[in-house]
mmCIF file of C-alpha atoms in Angstrom:
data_model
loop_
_atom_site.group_PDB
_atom_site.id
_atom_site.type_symbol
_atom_site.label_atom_id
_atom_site.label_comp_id
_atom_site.label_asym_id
_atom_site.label_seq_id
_atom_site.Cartn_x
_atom_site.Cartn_y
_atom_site.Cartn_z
ATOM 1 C CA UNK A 1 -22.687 8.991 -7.605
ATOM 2 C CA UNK A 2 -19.827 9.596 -10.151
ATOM 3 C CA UNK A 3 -21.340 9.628 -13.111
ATOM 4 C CA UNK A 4 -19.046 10.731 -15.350
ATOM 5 C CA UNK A 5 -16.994 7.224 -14.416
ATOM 6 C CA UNK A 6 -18.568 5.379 -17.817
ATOM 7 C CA UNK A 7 -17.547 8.363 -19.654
ATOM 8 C CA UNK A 8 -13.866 8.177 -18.259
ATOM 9 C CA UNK A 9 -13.715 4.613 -19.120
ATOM 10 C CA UNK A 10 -15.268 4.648 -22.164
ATOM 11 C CA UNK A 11 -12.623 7.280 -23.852
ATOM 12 C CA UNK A 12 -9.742 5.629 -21.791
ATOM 13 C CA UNK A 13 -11.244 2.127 -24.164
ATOM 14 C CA UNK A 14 -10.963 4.802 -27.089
ATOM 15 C CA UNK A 15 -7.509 6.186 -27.264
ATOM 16 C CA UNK A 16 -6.223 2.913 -25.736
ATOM 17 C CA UNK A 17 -7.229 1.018 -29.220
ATOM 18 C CA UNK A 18 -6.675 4.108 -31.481
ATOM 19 C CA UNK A 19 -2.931 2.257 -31.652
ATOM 20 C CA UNK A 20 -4.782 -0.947 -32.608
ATOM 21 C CA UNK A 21 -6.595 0.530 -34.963
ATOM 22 C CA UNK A 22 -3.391 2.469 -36.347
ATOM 23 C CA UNK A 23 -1.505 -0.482 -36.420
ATOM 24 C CA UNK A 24 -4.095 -2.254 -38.624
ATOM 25 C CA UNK A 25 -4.526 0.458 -40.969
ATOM 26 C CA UNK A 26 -0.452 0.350 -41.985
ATOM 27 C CA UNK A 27 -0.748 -2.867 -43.102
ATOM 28 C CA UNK A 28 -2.473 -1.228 -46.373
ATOM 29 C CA UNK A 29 -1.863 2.428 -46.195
ATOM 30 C CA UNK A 30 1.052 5.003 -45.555
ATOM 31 C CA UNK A 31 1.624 6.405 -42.692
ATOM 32 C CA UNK A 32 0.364 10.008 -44.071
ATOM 33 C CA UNK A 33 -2.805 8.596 -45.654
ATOM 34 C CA UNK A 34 -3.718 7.700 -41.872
ATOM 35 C CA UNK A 35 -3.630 10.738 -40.431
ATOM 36 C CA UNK A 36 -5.586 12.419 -43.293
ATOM 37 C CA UNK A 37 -8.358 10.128 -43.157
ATOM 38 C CA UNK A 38 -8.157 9.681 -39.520
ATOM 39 C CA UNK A 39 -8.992 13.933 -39.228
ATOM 40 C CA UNK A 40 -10.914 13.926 -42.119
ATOM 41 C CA UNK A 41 -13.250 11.814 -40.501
ATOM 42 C CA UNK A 42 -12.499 13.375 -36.728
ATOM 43 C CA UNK A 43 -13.126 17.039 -38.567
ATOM 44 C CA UNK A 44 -16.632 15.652 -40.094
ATOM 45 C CA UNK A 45 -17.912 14.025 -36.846
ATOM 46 C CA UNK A 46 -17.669 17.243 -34.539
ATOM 47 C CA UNK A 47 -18.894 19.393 -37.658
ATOM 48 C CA UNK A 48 -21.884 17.448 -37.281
ATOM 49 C CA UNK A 49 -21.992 17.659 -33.813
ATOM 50 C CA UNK A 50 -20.804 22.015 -33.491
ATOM 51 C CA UNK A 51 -23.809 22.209 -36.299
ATOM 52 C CA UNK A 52 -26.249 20.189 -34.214
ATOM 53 C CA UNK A 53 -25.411 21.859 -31.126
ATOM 54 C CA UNK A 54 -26.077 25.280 -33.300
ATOM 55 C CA UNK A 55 -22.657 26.657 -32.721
ATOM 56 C CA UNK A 56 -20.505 28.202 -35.329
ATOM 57 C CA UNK A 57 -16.509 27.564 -36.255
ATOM 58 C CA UNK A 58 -14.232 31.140 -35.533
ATOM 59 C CA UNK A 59 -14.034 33.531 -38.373
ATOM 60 C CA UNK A 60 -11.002 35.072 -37.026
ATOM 61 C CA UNK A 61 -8.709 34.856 -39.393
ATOM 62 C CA UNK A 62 -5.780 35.708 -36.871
ATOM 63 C CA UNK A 63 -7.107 32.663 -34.571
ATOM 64 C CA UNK A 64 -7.174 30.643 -37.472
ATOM 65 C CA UNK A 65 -3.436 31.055 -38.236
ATOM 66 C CA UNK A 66 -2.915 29.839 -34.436
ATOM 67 C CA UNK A 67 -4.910 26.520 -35.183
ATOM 68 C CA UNK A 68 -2.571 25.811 -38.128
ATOM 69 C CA UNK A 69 0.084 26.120 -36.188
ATOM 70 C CA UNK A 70 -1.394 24.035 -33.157
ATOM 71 C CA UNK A 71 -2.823 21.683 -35.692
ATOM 72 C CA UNK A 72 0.615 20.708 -36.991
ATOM 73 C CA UNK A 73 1.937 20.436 -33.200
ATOM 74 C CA UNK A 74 -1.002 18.566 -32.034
ATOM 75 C CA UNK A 75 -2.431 16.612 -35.124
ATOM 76 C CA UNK A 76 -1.086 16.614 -38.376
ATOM 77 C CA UNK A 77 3.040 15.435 -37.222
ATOM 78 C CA UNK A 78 2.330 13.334 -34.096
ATOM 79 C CA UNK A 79 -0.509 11.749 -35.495
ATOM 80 C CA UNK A 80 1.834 10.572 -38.124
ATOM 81 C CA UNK A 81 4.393 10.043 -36.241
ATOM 82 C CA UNK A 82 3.111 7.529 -34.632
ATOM 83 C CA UNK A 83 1.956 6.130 -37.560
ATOM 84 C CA UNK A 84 5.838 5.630 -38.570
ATOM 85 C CA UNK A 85 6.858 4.895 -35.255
ATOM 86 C CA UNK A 86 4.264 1.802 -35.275
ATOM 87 C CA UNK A 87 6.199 0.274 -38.503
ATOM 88 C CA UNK A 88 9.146 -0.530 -35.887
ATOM 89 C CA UNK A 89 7.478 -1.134 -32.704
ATOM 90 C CA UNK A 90 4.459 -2.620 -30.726
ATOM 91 C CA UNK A 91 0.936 -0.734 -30.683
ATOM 92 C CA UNK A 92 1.815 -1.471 -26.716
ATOM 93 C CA UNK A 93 4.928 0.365 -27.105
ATOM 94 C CA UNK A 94 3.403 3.484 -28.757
ATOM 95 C CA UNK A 95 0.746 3.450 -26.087
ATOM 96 C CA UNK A 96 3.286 3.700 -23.420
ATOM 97 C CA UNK A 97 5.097 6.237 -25.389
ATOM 98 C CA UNK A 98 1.886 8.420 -25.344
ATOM 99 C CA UNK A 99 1.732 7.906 -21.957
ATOM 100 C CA UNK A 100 4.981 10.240 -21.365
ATOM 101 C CA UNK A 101 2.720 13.053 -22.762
ATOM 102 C CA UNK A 102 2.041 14.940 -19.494
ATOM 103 C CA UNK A 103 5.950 14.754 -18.696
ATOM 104 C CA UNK A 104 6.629 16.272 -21.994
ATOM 105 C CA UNK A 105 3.755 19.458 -21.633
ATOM 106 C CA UNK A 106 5.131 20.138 -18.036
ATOM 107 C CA UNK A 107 8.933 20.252 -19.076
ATOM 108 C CA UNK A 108 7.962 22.739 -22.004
ATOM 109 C CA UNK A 109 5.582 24.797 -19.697
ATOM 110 C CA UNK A 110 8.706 25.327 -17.338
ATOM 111 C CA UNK A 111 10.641 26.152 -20.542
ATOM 112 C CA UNK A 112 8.126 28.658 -21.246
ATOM 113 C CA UNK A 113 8.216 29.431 -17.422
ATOM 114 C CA UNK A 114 4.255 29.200 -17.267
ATOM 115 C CA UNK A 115 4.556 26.929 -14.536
ATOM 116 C CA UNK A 116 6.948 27.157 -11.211
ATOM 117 C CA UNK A 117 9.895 24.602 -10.408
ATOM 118 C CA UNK A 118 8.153 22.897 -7.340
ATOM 119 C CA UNK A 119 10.090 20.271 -5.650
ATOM 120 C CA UNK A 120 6.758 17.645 -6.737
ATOM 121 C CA UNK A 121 7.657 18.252 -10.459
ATOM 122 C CA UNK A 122 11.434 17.832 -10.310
ATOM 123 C CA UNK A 123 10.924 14.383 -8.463
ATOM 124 C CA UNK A 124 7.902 13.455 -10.949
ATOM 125 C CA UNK A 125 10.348 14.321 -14.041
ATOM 126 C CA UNK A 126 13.034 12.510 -13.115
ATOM 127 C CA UNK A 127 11.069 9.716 -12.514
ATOM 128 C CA UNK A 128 9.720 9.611 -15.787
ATOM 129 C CA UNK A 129 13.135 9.824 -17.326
ATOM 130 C CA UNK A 130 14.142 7.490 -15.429
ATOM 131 C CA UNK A 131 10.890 5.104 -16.549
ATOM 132 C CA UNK A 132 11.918 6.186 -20.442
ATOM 133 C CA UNK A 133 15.174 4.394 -19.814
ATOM 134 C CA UNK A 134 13.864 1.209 -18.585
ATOM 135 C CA UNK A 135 11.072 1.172 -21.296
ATOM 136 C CA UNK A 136 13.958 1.546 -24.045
ATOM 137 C CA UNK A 137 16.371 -1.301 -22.333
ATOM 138 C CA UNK A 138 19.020 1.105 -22.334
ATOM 139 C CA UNK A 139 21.331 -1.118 -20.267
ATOM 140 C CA UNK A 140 20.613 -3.716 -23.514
ATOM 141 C CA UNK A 141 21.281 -3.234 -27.524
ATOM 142 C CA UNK A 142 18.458 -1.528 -29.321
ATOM 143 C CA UNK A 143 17.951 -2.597 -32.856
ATOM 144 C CA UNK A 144 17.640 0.666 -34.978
ATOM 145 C CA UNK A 145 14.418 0.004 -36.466
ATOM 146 C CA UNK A 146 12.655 -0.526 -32.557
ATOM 147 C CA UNK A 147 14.893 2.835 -31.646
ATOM 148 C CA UNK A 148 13.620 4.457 -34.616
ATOM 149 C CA UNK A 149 9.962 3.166 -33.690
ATOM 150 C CA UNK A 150 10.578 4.823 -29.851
ATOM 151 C CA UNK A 151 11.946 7.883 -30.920
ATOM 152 C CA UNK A 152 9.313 8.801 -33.351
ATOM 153 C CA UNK A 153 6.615 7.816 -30.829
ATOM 154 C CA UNK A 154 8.148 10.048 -28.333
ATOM 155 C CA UNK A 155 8.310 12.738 -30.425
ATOM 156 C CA UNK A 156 4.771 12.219 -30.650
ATOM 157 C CA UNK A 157 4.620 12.764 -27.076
ATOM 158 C CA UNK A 158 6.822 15.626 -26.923
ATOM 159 C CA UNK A 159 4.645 17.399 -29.829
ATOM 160 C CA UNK A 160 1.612 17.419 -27.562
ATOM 161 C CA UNK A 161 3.471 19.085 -24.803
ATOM 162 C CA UNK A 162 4.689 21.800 -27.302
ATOM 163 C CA UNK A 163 0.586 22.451 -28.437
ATOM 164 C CA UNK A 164 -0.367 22.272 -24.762
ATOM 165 C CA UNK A 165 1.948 25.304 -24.223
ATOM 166 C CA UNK A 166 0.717 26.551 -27.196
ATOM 167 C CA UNK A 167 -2.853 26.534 -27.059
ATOM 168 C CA UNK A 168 -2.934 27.596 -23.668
ATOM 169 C CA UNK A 169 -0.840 30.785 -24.470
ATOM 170 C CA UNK A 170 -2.501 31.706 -27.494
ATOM 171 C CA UNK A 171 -5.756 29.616 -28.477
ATOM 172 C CA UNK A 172 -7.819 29.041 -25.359
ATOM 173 C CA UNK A 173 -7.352 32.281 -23.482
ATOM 174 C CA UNK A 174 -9.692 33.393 -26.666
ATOM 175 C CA UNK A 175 -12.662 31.862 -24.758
ATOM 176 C CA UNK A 176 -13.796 29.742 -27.726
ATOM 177 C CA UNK A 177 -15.977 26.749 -26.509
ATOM 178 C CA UNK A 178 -13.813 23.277 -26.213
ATOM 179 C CA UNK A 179 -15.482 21.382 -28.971
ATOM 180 C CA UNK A 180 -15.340 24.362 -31.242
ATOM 181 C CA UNK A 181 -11.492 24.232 -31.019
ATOM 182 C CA UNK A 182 -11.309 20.910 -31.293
ATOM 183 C CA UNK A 183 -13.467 21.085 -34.654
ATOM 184 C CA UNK A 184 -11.470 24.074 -36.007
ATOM 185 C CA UNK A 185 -8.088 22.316 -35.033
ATOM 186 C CA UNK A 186 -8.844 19.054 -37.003
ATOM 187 C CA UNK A 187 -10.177 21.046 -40.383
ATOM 188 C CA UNK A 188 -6.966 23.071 -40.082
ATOM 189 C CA UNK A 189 -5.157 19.781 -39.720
ATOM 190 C CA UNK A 190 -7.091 18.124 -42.305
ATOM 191 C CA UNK A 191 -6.397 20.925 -45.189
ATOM 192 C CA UNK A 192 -2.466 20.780 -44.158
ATOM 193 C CA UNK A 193 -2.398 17.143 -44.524
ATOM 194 C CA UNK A 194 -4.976 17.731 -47.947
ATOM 195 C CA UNK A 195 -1.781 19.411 -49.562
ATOM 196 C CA UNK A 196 1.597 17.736 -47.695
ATOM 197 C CA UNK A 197 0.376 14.325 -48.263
ATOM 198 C CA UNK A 198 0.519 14.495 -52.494
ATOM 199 C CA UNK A 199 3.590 16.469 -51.803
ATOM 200 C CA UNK A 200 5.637 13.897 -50.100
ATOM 201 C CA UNK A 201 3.993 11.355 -53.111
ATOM 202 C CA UNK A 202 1.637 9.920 -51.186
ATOM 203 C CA UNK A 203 -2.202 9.788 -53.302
ATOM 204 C CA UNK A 204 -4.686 10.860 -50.507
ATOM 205 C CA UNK A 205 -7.301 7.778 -50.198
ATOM 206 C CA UNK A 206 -6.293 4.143 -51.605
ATOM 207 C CA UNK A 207 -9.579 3.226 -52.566
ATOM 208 C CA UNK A 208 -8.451 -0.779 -53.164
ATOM 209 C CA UNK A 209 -8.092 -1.815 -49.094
ATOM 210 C CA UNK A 210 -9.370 -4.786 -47.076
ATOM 211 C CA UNK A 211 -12.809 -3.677 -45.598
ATOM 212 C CA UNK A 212 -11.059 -4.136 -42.247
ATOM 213 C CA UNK A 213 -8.616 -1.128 -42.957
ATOM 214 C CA UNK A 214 -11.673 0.853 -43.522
ATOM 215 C CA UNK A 215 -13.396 -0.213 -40.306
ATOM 216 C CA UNK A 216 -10.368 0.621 -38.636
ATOM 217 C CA UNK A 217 -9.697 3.747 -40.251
ATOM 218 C CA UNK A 218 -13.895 5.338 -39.676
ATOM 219 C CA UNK A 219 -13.214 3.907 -35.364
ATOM 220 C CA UNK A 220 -10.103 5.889 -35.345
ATOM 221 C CA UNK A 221 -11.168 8.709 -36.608
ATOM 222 C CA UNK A 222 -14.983 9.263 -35.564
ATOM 223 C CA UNK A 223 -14.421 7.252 -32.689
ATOM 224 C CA UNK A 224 -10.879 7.802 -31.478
ATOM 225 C CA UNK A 225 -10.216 11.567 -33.035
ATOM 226 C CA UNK A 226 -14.095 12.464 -33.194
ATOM 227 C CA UNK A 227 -16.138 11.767 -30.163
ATOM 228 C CA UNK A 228 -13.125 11.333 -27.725
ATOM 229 C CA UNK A 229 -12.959 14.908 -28.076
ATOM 230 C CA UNK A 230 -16.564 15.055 -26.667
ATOM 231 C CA UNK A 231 -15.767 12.546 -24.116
ATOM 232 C CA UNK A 232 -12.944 14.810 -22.689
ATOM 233 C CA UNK A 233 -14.576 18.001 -22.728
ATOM 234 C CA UNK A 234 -17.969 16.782 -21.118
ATOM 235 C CA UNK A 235 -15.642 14.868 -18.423
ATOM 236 C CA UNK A 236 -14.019 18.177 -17.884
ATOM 237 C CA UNK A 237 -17.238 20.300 -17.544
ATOM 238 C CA UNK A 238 -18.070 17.925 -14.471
ATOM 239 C CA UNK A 239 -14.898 17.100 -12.538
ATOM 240 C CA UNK A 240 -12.223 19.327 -14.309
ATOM 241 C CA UNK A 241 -9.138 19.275 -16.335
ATOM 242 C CA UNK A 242 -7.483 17.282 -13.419
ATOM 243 C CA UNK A 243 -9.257 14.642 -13.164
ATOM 244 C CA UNK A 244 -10.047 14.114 -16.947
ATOM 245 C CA UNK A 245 -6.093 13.742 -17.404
ATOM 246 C CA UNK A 246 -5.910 10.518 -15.260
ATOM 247 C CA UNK A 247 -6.938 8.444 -18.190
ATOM 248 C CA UNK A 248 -3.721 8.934 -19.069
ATOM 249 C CA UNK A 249 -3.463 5.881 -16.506
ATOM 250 C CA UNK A 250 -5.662 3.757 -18.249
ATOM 251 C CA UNK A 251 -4.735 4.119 -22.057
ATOM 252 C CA UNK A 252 -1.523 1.585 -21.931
ATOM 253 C CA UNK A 253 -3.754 -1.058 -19.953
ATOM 254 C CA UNK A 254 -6.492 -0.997 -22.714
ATOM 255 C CA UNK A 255 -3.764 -0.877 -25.394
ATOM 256 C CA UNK A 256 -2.076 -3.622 -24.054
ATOM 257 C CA UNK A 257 -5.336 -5.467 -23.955
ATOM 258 C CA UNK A 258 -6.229 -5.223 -27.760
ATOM 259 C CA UNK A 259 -2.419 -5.435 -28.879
ATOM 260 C CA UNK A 260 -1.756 -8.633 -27.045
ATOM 261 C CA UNK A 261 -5.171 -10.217 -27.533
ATOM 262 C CA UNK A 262 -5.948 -9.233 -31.113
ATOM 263 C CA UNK A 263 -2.504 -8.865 -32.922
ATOM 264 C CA UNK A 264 -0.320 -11.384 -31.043
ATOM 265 C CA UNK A 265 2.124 -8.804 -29.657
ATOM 266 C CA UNK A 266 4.761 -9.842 -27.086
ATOM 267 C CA UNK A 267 5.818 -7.536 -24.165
ATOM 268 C CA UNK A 268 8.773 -7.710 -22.497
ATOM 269 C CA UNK A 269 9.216 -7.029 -18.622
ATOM 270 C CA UNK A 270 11.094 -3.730 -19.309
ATOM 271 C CA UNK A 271 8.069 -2.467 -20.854
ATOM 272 C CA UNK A 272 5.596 -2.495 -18.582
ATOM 273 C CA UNK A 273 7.786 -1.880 -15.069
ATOM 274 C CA UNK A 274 8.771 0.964 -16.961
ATOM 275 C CA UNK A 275 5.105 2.038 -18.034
ATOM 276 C CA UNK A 276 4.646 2.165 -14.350
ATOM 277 C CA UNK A 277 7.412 4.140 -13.238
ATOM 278 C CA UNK A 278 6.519 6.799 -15.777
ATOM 279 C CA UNK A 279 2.951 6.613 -14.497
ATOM 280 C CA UNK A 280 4.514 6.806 -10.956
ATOM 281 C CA UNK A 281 5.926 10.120 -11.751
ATOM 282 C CA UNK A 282 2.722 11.583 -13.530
ATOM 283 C CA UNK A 283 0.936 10.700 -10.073
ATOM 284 C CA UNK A 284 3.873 12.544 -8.140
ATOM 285 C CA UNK A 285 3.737 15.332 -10.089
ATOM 286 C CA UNK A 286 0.072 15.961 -10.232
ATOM 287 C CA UNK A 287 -0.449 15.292 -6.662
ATOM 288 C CA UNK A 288 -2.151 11.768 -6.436
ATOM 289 C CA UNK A 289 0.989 10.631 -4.423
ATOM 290 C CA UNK A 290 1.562 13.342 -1.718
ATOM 291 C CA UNK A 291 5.340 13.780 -0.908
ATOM 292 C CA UNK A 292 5.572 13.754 3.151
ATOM 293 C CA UNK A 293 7.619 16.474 5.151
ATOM 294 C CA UNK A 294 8.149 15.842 8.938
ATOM 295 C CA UNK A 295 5.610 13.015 9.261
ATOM 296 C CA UNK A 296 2.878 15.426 7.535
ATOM 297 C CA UNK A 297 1.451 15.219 3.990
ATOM 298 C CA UNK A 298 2.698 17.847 2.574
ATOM 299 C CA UNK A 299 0.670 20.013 -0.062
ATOM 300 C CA UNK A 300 -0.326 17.964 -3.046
ATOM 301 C CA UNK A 301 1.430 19.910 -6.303
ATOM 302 C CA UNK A 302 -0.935 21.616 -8.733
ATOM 303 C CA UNK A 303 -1.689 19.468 -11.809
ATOM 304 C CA UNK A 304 0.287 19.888 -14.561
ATOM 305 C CA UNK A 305 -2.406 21.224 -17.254
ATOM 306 C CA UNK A 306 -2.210 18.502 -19.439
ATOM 307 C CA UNK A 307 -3.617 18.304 -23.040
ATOM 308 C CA UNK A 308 -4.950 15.260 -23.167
ATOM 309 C CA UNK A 309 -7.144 15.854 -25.875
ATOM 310 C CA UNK A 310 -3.766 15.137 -27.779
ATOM 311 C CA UNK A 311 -3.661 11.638 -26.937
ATOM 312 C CA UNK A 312 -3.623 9.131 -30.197
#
């Protein structure tokens, strides 16, 4: 019996309404305040939980300068980058941005040559460029606010794959324990973010917003940047890394859900056909469509290692 399944579906639920919840939030609050409270909150909730669990953060100080740097790479810009890029487009839309994020860690880890060429990952990538151009409508004008929206959203995306390669070259070979990581990553996030936010002009909390923005803002970041991380790394403990990146799958369709159902969003056909083609190459690339040679399956590809911790 698979019981991690209510596990996998409950974080899938998770990160697919983290853009709901985002997209809330920005009707009272900047894009910066957002991500602060969002890992203030995230840093708090597995404090609680390393503390309970009688483990200790690093004291490294040498690891500690690689979670700032991971932390701005994996937290502190693409969490508010999406925040921007959800002024100009659809929580959907950011959803199926995020969705690229596997595409973007396996084009930096052959960049960084920590991952071979295969013939599995060339096909997969160019399908998922090819599923980025029919999710933008490049064959149709694109306003500049939505292109704005898209771009910053990928660049979300493509931050992830940049910490993936990262982390795994310099952070996890350490051998610190998953949720310990995670903790130490979203403090590290949370004090950059403590001193860029008042920086750029932004005031840290606005204490005068709808109770609603607050609700959103405590499920996005205990829910959707706290406990997700526990989610992930107890659904890797029982079927691996592989398998805990397919709810990569699911996040759009649970996105789509809440954006559609709760904030009136519209989709165009684009959007989704090209969700699916980007999905299409993720499942080429990791194997769950086998490429056929002579009649014979041929050898599934090994799975791109994924971050998907980094999801929104």
């Amino acid at each position: 019996m698979r019981r991690w399944l209510p596990s996998f579906i409950l974080l899938a639920l998770v990160w697919g309404n983290s853009f709901f919840f985002i997209k809330v939030a920005l009707g009272s609050l900047h894009p910066l305040q957002i991500s602060f409270l969002r890992m203030a909150v995230g840093a708090l909730t597995l404090l609680v939980a390393v503390l309970a669990t009688g483990r200790r953060l690093p004291r490294d100080p040498r690891l500690w300068g690689h979670f700032a740097v991971a932390s701005v790479v994996l937290t502190t810009v693409p969490f508010t980058l999406f925040g921007y890029g959800e002024q100009h487009v659809s929580s959907v839309v950011a959803a199926i941005w995020n969705a690229t994020t596997p595409l973007c860690t396996l084009l930096f880890a052959l960049l960084l040559r920590s991952e071979k060429a295969t013939a599995a990952r060339v096909t997969g990538l160019g399908l998922g460029f090819a599923g980025v151009m029919v999710v933008l409508g490049v064959w149709q004008p694109i306003s500049g606010g939505a292109a704005v929206g898209s771009l910053a959203c990928f660049g979300a995306a493509a931050c992830y794959g940049v910490g993936g390669a990262y982390m795994g070259r310099f952070i996890t070979p350490r051998g610190e324990e998953p949720m310990v990581l995670a903790a130490a990553q979203l403090v590290a996030g949370t004090a950059e973010l403590a001193v860029i936010t008042p920086l750029a002009g932004v005031s840290l909390v606005e204490v005068d917003v709808p109770l609603t923005v607050w609700g959103s803002l405590f499920a996005l970041g205990a829910f959707g940047t706290g406990i997700a991380y526990l989610l992930l790394y107890g659904i890797q403990r029982k079927v691996g890394v592989t398998a805990a990146s397919a709810v990569t799958y699911l996040i759009p369709v649970f996105a789509a859900a809440s954006g559609v159902v709760f904030l009136g969003e519209h989709l165009t056909w684009n959007q989704p056909a090209g969700a699916l083609v980007v999905l299409l190459g993720i499942a080429v690339i990791q194997g769950i469509v086998p490429r056929r040679r002579g009649g014979r399956a041929a050898a599934a590809a090994r799975a791109v290692p994924a971050e998907t911790d980094a999801a929104a």
